[in-house]
CSV table of C-alpha atoms and ligand atoms in Angstrom, one decimal:
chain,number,residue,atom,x,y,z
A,1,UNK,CA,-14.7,14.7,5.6
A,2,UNK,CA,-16.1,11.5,5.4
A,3,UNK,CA,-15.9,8.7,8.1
A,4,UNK,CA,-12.5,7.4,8.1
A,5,UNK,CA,-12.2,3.4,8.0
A,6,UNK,CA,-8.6,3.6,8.6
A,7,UNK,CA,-6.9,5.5,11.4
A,8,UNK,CA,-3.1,4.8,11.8
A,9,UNK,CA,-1.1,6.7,14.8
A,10,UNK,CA,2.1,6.5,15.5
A,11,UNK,CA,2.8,3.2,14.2
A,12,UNK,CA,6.2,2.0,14.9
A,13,UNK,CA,7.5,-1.1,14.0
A,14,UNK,CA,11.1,-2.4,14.8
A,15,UNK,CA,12.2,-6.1,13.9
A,16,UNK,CA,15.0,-6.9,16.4
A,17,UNK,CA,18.5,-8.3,15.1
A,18,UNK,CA,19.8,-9.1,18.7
A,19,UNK,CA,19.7,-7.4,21.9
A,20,UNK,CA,20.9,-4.3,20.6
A,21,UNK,CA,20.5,-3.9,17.4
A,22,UNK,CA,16.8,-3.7,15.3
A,23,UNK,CA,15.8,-2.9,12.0
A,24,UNK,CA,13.6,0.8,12.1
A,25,UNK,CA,11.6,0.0,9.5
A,26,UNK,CA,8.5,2.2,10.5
A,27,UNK,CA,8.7,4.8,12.6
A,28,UNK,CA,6.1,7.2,14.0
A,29,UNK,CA,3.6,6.7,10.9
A,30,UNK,CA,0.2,8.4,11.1
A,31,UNK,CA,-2.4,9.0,8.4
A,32,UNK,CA,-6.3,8.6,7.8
A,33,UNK,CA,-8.0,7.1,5.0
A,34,UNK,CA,-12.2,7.8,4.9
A,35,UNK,CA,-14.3,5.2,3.7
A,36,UNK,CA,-13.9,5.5,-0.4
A,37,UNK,CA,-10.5,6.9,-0.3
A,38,UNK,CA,-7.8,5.8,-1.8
A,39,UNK,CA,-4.2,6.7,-0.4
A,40,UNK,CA,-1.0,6.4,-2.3
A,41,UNK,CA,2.1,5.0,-0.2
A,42,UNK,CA,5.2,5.7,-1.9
A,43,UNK,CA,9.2,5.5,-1.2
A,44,UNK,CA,12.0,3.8,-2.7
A,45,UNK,CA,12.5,-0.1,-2.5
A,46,UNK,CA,13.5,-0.8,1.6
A,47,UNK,CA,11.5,2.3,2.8
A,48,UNK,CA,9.2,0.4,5.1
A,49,UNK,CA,6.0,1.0,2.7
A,50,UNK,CA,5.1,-3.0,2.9
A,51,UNK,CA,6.3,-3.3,6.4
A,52,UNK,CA,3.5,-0.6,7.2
A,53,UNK,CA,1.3,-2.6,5.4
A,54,UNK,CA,1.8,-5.7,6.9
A,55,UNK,CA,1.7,-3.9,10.4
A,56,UNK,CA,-1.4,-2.3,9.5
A,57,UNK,CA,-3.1,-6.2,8.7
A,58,UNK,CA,-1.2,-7.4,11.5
A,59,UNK,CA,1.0,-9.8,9.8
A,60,UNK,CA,3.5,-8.4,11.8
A,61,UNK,CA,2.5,-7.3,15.7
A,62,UNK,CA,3.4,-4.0,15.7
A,63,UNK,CA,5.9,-2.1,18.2
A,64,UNK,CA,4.1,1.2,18.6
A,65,UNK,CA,1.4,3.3,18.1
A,66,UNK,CA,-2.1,2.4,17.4
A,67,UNK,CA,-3.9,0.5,14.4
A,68,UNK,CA,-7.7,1.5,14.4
A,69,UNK,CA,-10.4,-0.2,11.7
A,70,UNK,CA,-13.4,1.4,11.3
A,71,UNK,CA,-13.0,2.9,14.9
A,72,UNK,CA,-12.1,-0.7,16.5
A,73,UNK,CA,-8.7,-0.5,17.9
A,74,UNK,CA,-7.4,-3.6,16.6
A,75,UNK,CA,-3.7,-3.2,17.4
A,76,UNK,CA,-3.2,-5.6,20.0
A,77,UNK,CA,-6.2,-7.9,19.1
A,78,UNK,CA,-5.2,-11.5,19.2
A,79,UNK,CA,-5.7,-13.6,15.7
A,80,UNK,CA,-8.7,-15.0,17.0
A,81,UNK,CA,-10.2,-11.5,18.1
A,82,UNK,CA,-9.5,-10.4,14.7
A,83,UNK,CA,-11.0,-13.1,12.5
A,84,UNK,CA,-14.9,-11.7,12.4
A,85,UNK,CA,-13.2,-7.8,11.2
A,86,UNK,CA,-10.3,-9.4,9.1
A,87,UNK,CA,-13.7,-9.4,6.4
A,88,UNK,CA,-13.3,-5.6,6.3
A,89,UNK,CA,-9.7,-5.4,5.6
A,90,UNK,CA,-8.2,-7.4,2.6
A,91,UNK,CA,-4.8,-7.4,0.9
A,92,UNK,CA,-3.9,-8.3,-2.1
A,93,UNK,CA,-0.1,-8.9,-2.8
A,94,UNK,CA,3.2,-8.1,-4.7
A,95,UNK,CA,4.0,-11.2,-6.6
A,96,UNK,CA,0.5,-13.0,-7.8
A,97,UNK,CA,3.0,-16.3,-9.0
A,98,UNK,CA,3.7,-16.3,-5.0
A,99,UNK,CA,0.5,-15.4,-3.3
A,100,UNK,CA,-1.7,-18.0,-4.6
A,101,UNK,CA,-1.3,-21.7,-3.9
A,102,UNK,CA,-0.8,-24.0,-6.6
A,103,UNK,CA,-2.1,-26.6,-5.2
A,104,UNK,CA,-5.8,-25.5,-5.0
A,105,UNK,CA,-7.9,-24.3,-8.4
A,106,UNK,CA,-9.0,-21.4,-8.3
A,107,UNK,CA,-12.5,-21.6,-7.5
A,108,UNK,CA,-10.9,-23.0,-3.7
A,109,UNK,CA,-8.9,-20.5,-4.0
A,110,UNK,CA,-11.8,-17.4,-3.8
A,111,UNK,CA,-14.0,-19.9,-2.1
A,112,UNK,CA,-11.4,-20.4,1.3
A,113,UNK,CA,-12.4,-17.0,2.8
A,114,UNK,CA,-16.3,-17.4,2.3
A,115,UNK,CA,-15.8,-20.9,3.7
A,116,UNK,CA,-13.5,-19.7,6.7
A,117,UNK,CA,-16.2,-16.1,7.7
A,118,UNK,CA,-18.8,-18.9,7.6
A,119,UNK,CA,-20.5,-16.7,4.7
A,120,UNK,CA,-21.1,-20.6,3.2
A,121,UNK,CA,-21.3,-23.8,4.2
A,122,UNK,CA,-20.0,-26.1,1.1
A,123,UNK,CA,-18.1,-25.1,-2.3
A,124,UNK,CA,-21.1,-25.6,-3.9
A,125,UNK,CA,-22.4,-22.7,-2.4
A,126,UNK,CA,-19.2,-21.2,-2.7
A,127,UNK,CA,-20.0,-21.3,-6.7
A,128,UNK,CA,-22.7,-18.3,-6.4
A,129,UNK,CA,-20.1,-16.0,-5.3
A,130,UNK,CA,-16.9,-17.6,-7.1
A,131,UNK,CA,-18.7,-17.3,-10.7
A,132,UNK,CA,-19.7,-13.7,-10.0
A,133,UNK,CA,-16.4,-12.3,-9.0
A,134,UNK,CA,-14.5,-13.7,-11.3
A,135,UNK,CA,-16.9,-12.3,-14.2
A,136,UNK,CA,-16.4,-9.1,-12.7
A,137,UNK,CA,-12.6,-8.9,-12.5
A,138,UNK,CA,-12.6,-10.1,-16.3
A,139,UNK,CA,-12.2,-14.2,-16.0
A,140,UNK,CA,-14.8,-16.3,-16.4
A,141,UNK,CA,-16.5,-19.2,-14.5
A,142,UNK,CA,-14.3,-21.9,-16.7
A,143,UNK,CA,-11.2,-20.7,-15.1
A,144,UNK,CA,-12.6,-21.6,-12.0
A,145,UNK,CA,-11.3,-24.9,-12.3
A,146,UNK,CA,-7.9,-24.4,-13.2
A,147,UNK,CA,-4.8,-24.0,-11.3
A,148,UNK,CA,-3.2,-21.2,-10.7
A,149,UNK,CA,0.1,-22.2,-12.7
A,150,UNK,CA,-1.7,-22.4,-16.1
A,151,UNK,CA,-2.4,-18.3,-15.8
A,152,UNK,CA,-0.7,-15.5,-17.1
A,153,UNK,CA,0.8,-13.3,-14.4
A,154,UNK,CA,-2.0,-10.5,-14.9
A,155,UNK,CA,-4.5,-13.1,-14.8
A,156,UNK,CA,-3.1,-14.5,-11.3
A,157,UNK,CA,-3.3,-10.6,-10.0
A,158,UNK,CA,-7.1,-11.0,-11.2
A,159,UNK,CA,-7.6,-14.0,-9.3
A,160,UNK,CA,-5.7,-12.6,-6.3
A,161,UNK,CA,-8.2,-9.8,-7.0
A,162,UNK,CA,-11.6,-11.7,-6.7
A,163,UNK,CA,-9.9,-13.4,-3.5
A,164,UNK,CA,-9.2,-9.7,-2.0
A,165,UNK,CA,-12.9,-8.6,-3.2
A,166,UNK,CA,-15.1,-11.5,-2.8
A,167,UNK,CA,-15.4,-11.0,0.8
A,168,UNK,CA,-16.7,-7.2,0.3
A,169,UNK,CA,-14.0,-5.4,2.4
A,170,UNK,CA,-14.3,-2.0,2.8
A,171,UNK,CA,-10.4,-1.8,2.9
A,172,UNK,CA,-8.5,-3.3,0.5
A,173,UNK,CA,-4.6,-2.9,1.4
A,174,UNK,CA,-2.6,-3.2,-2.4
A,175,UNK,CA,1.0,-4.2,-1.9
A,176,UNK,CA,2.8,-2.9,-5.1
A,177,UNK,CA,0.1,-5.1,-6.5
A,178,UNK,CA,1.4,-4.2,-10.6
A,179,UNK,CA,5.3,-4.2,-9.9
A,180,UNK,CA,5.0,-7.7,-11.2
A,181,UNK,CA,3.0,-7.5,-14.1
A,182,UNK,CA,3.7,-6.4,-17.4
A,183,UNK,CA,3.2,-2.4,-18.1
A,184,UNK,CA,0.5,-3.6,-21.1
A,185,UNK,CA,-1.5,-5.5,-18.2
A,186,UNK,CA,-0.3,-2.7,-15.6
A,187,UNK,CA,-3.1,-0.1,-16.4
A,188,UNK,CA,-6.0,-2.7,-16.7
A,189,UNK,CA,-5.4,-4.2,-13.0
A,190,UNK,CA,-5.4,-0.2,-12.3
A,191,UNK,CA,-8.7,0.3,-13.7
A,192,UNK,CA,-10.1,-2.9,-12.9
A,193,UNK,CA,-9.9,-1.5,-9.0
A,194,UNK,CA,-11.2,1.7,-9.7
A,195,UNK,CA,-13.9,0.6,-11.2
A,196,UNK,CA,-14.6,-1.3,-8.0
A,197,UNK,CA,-13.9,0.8,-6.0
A,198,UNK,CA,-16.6,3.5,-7.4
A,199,UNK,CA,-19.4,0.7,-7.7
A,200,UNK,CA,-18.5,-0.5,-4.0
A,201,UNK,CA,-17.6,2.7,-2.1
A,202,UNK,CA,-14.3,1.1,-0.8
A,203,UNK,CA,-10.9,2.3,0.3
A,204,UNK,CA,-7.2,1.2,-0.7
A,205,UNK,CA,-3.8,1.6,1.1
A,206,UNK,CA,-2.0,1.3,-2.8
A,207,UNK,CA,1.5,1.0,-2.2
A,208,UNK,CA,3.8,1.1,-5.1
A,209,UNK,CA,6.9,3.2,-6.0
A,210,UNK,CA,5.5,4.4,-9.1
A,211,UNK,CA,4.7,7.8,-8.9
A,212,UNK,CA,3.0,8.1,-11.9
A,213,UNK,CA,0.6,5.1,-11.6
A,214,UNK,CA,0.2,6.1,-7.8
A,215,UNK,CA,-0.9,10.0,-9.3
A,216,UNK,CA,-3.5,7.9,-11.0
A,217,UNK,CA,-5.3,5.9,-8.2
A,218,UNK,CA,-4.4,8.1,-5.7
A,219,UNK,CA,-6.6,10.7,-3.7
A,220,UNK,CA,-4.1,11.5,-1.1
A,221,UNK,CA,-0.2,10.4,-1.7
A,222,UNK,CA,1.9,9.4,1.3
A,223,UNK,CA,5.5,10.1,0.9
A,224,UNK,CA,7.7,8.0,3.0
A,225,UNK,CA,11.7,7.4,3.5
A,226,UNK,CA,13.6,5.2,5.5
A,227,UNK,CA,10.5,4.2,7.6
A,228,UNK,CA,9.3,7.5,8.2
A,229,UNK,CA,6.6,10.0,6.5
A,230,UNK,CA,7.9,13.1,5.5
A,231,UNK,CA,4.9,14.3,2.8
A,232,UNK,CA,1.1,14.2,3.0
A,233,UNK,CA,-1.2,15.8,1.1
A,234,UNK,CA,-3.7,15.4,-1.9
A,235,UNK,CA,-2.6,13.5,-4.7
A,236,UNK,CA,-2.6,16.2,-7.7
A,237,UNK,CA,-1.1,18.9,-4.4
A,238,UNK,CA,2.3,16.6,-4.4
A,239,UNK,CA,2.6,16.5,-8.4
A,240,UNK,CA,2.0,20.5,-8.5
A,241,UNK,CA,3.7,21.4,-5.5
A,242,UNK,CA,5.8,18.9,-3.8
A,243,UNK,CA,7.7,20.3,-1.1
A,244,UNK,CA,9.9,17.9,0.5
A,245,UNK,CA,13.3,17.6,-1.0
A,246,UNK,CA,12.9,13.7,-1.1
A,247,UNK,CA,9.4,14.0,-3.0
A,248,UNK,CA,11.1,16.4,-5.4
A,249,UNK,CA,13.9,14.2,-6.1
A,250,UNK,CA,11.3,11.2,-6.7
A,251,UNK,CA,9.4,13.6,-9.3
A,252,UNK,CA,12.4,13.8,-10.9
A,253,UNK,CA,13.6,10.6,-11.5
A,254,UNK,CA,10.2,9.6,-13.4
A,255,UNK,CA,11.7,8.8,-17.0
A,256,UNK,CA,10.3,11.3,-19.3
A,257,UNK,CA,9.0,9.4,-22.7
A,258,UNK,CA,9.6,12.6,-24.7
A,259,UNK,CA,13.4,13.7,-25.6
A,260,UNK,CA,12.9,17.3,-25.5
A,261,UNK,CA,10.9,17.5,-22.6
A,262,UNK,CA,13.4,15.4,-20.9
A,263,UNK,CA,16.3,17.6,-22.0
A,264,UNK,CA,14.4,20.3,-20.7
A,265,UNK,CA,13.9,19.4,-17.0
A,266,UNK,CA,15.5,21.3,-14.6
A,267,UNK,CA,16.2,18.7,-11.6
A,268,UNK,CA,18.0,15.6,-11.1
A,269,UNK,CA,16.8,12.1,-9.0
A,270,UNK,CA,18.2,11.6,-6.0
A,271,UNK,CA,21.7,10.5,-5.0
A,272,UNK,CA,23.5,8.5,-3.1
A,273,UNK,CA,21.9,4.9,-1.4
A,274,UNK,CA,19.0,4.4,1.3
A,275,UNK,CA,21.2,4.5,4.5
A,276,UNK,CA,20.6,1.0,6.2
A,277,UNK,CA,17.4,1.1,8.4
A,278,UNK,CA,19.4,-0.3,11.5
A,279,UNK,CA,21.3,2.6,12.1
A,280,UNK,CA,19.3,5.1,10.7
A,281,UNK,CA,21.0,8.9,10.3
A,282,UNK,CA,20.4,11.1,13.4
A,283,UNK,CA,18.1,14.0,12.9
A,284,UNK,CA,16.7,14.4,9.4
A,285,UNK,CA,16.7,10.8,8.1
A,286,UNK,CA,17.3,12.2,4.0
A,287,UNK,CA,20.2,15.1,5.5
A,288,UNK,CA,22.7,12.1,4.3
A,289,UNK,CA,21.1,12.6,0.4
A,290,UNK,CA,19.6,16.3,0.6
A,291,UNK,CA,21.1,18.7,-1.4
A,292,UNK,CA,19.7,21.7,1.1
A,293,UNK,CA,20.8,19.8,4.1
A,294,UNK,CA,21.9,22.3,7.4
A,295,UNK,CA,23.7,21.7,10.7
A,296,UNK,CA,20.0,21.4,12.5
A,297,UNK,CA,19.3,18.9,9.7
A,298,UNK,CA,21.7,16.7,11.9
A,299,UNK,CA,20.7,17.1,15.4
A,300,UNK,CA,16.9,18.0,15.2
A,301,UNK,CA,14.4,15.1,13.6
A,302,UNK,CA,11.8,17.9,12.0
A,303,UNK,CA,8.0,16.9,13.1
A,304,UNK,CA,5.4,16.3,10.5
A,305,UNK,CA,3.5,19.9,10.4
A,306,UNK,CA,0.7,21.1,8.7
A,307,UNK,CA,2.2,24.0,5.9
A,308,UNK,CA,-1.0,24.8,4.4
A,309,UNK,CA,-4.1,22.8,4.4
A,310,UNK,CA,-4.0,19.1,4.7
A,311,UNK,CA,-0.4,19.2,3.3
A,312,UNK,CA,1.7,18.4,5.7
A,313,UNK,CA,5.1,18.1,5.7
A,314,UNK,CA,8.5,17.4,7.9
A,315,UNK,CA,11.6,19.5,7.3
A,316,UNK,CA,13.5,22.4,8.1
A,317,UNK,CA,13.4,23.9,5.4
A,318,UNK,CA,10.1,25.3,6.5
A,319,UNK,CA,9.9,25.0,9.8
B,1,SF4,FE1,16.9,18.3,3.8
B,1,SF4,FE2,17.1,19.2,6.2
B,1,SF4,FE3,14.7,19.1,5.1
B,1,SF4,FE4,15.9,16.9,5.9
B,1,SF4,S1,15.1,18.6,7.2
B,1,SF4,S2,14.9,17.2,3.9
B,1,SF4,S3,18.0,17.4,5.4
B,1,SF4,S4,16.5,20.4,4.4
């Protein structure tokens, strides 16, 4: 296996309500990703994938566990400790019309993290990175003077793009970063970053809750509900053989385009709602939703354990 540039362990994260109650909205996470890799983090809306994310770029300080970048432990780094490695680790967000400040064109847009790593001195100089970058995420050096309101929406992703990739991380962290855009525009933003990412040699945390686009990207797939992991393994293992209940039940809700094949398919999504993440369920967090659900579902949480080689998994069932 190759060196790992990630290492997440037991990350917890909690937001408190008041003195009692908090919000679980990550719980006892742990996965690798080597230098190159890309892993898939997927779950329903509310399942603590961006909330992992943000922990993970310490937007948020995180409750538990331990956040290692390229074998720094940078869990408990202040933000000043972090600023020379926060070059390594980029994110690029959700909602592009959100993320980018309309205020500043867009060549101050990719130029403020050059200027802040002191990787220039002046805008100026900013302009042999800006022009290059946004060539190679399909603009061109005339949009670098325009604001960021007189773009499409998948043009904004691209420009939230060349910010994320100007730098040269060798972690990009993708939050849902296509739920926004149109599906024609989806697949280009898709292979726009894979491209990079096989010219470059770096490694993505893609977080969406589209399976199918996730299959795509994807190297290893990171199943998660209500805050927790319950599925890890290689990206085509979980389409061939998912064994969770709750990766199953995700499977199956992917609309199937043709009418026969969809007539033909044996299982059904998932029912019921995401229990709220304040009180989560005791033991298995799905047992409230899982069709296979027993009476040690409800008093015994199931560990993640390896069931065959790098898949692991967490439930009874095959305990
Ligand atoms: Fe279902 Fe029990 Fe497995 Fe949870 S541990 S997914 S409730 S069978």
């Amino acid at each position: 296996m190759s060196q790992p540039i990630l290492q997440v362990e037991h990350l917890t994260q909690h937001f408190k309500l008041n003195r009692k109650e908090a919000v679980h909205a990550v719980d006892d996470v742990s996965f690798v990703i080597s230098r190159g890799q890309t892993l898939g983090l997927v779950g329903e809306s509310g399942c603590g994938k961006s909330s992992c994310a943000r922990s993970i770029i310490r937007i948020y300080d995180p409750t538990g566990g331990k956040i290692l970048l390229d074998g720094t432990d940078i869990t408990h780094l202040s933000q000043k400790e972090l600023q020379p490695l926060r070059k390594k680790m980029q994110m690029i967000f959700q909602d592009p019309y959100a993320s980018l400040n309309a205020r500043m064109t867009v060549r101050d847009i990719i130029a403020e993290p050059l200027l802040a790593h002191n990787i220039v001195r002046s805008k100026e100089e900013a302009n042999d990175y800006v022009y290059p970058i946004l060539e190679r995420v399909g603009l061109t050096r005339e949009h670098a003077g325009r604001y960021a309101h007189e773009f499409s929406g998948g043009q904004r992703q691209r420009v939230g793009i060349a910010r994320a990739l100007v730098l040269q991380p060798d972690l990009v962290i993708c939050d849902e970063p296509i739920s926004a855009l149109d599906v024609s525009i989806q697949a280009q933003v898709v292979n726009l970053l894979r491209d990079y990412q096989q010219e470059k040699g770096l490694a993505y945390l893609f977080i969406a809750h589209d399976l199918s686009m996730v299959r795509y990207v994807s190297d290893v797939v990171g199943v998660m509900y209500l805050g927790q992991l319950v599925e890890l393994c290689d990206s085509e293992e979980v389409y061939s053989h998912p064994l969770h209940p709750y990766t199953k039940g995700l499977l199956a809700s992917i609309p199937i385009a043709d009418p026969k094949l969809a007539r033909q398919k044996q299982t059904s999504g998932i029912e019921g709602d995401l229990p709220s993440p304040v009180n989560p369920p005791s033991g298995c967090r799905f047992r409230t939703r899982c069709p296979y659900a027993k009476p040690i579902c409800a008093e015994v949480p199931p560990c993640m354990k390896e069931v065959s080689p790098g898949h692991k998994l967490a439930c009874h069932l095959y305990d």
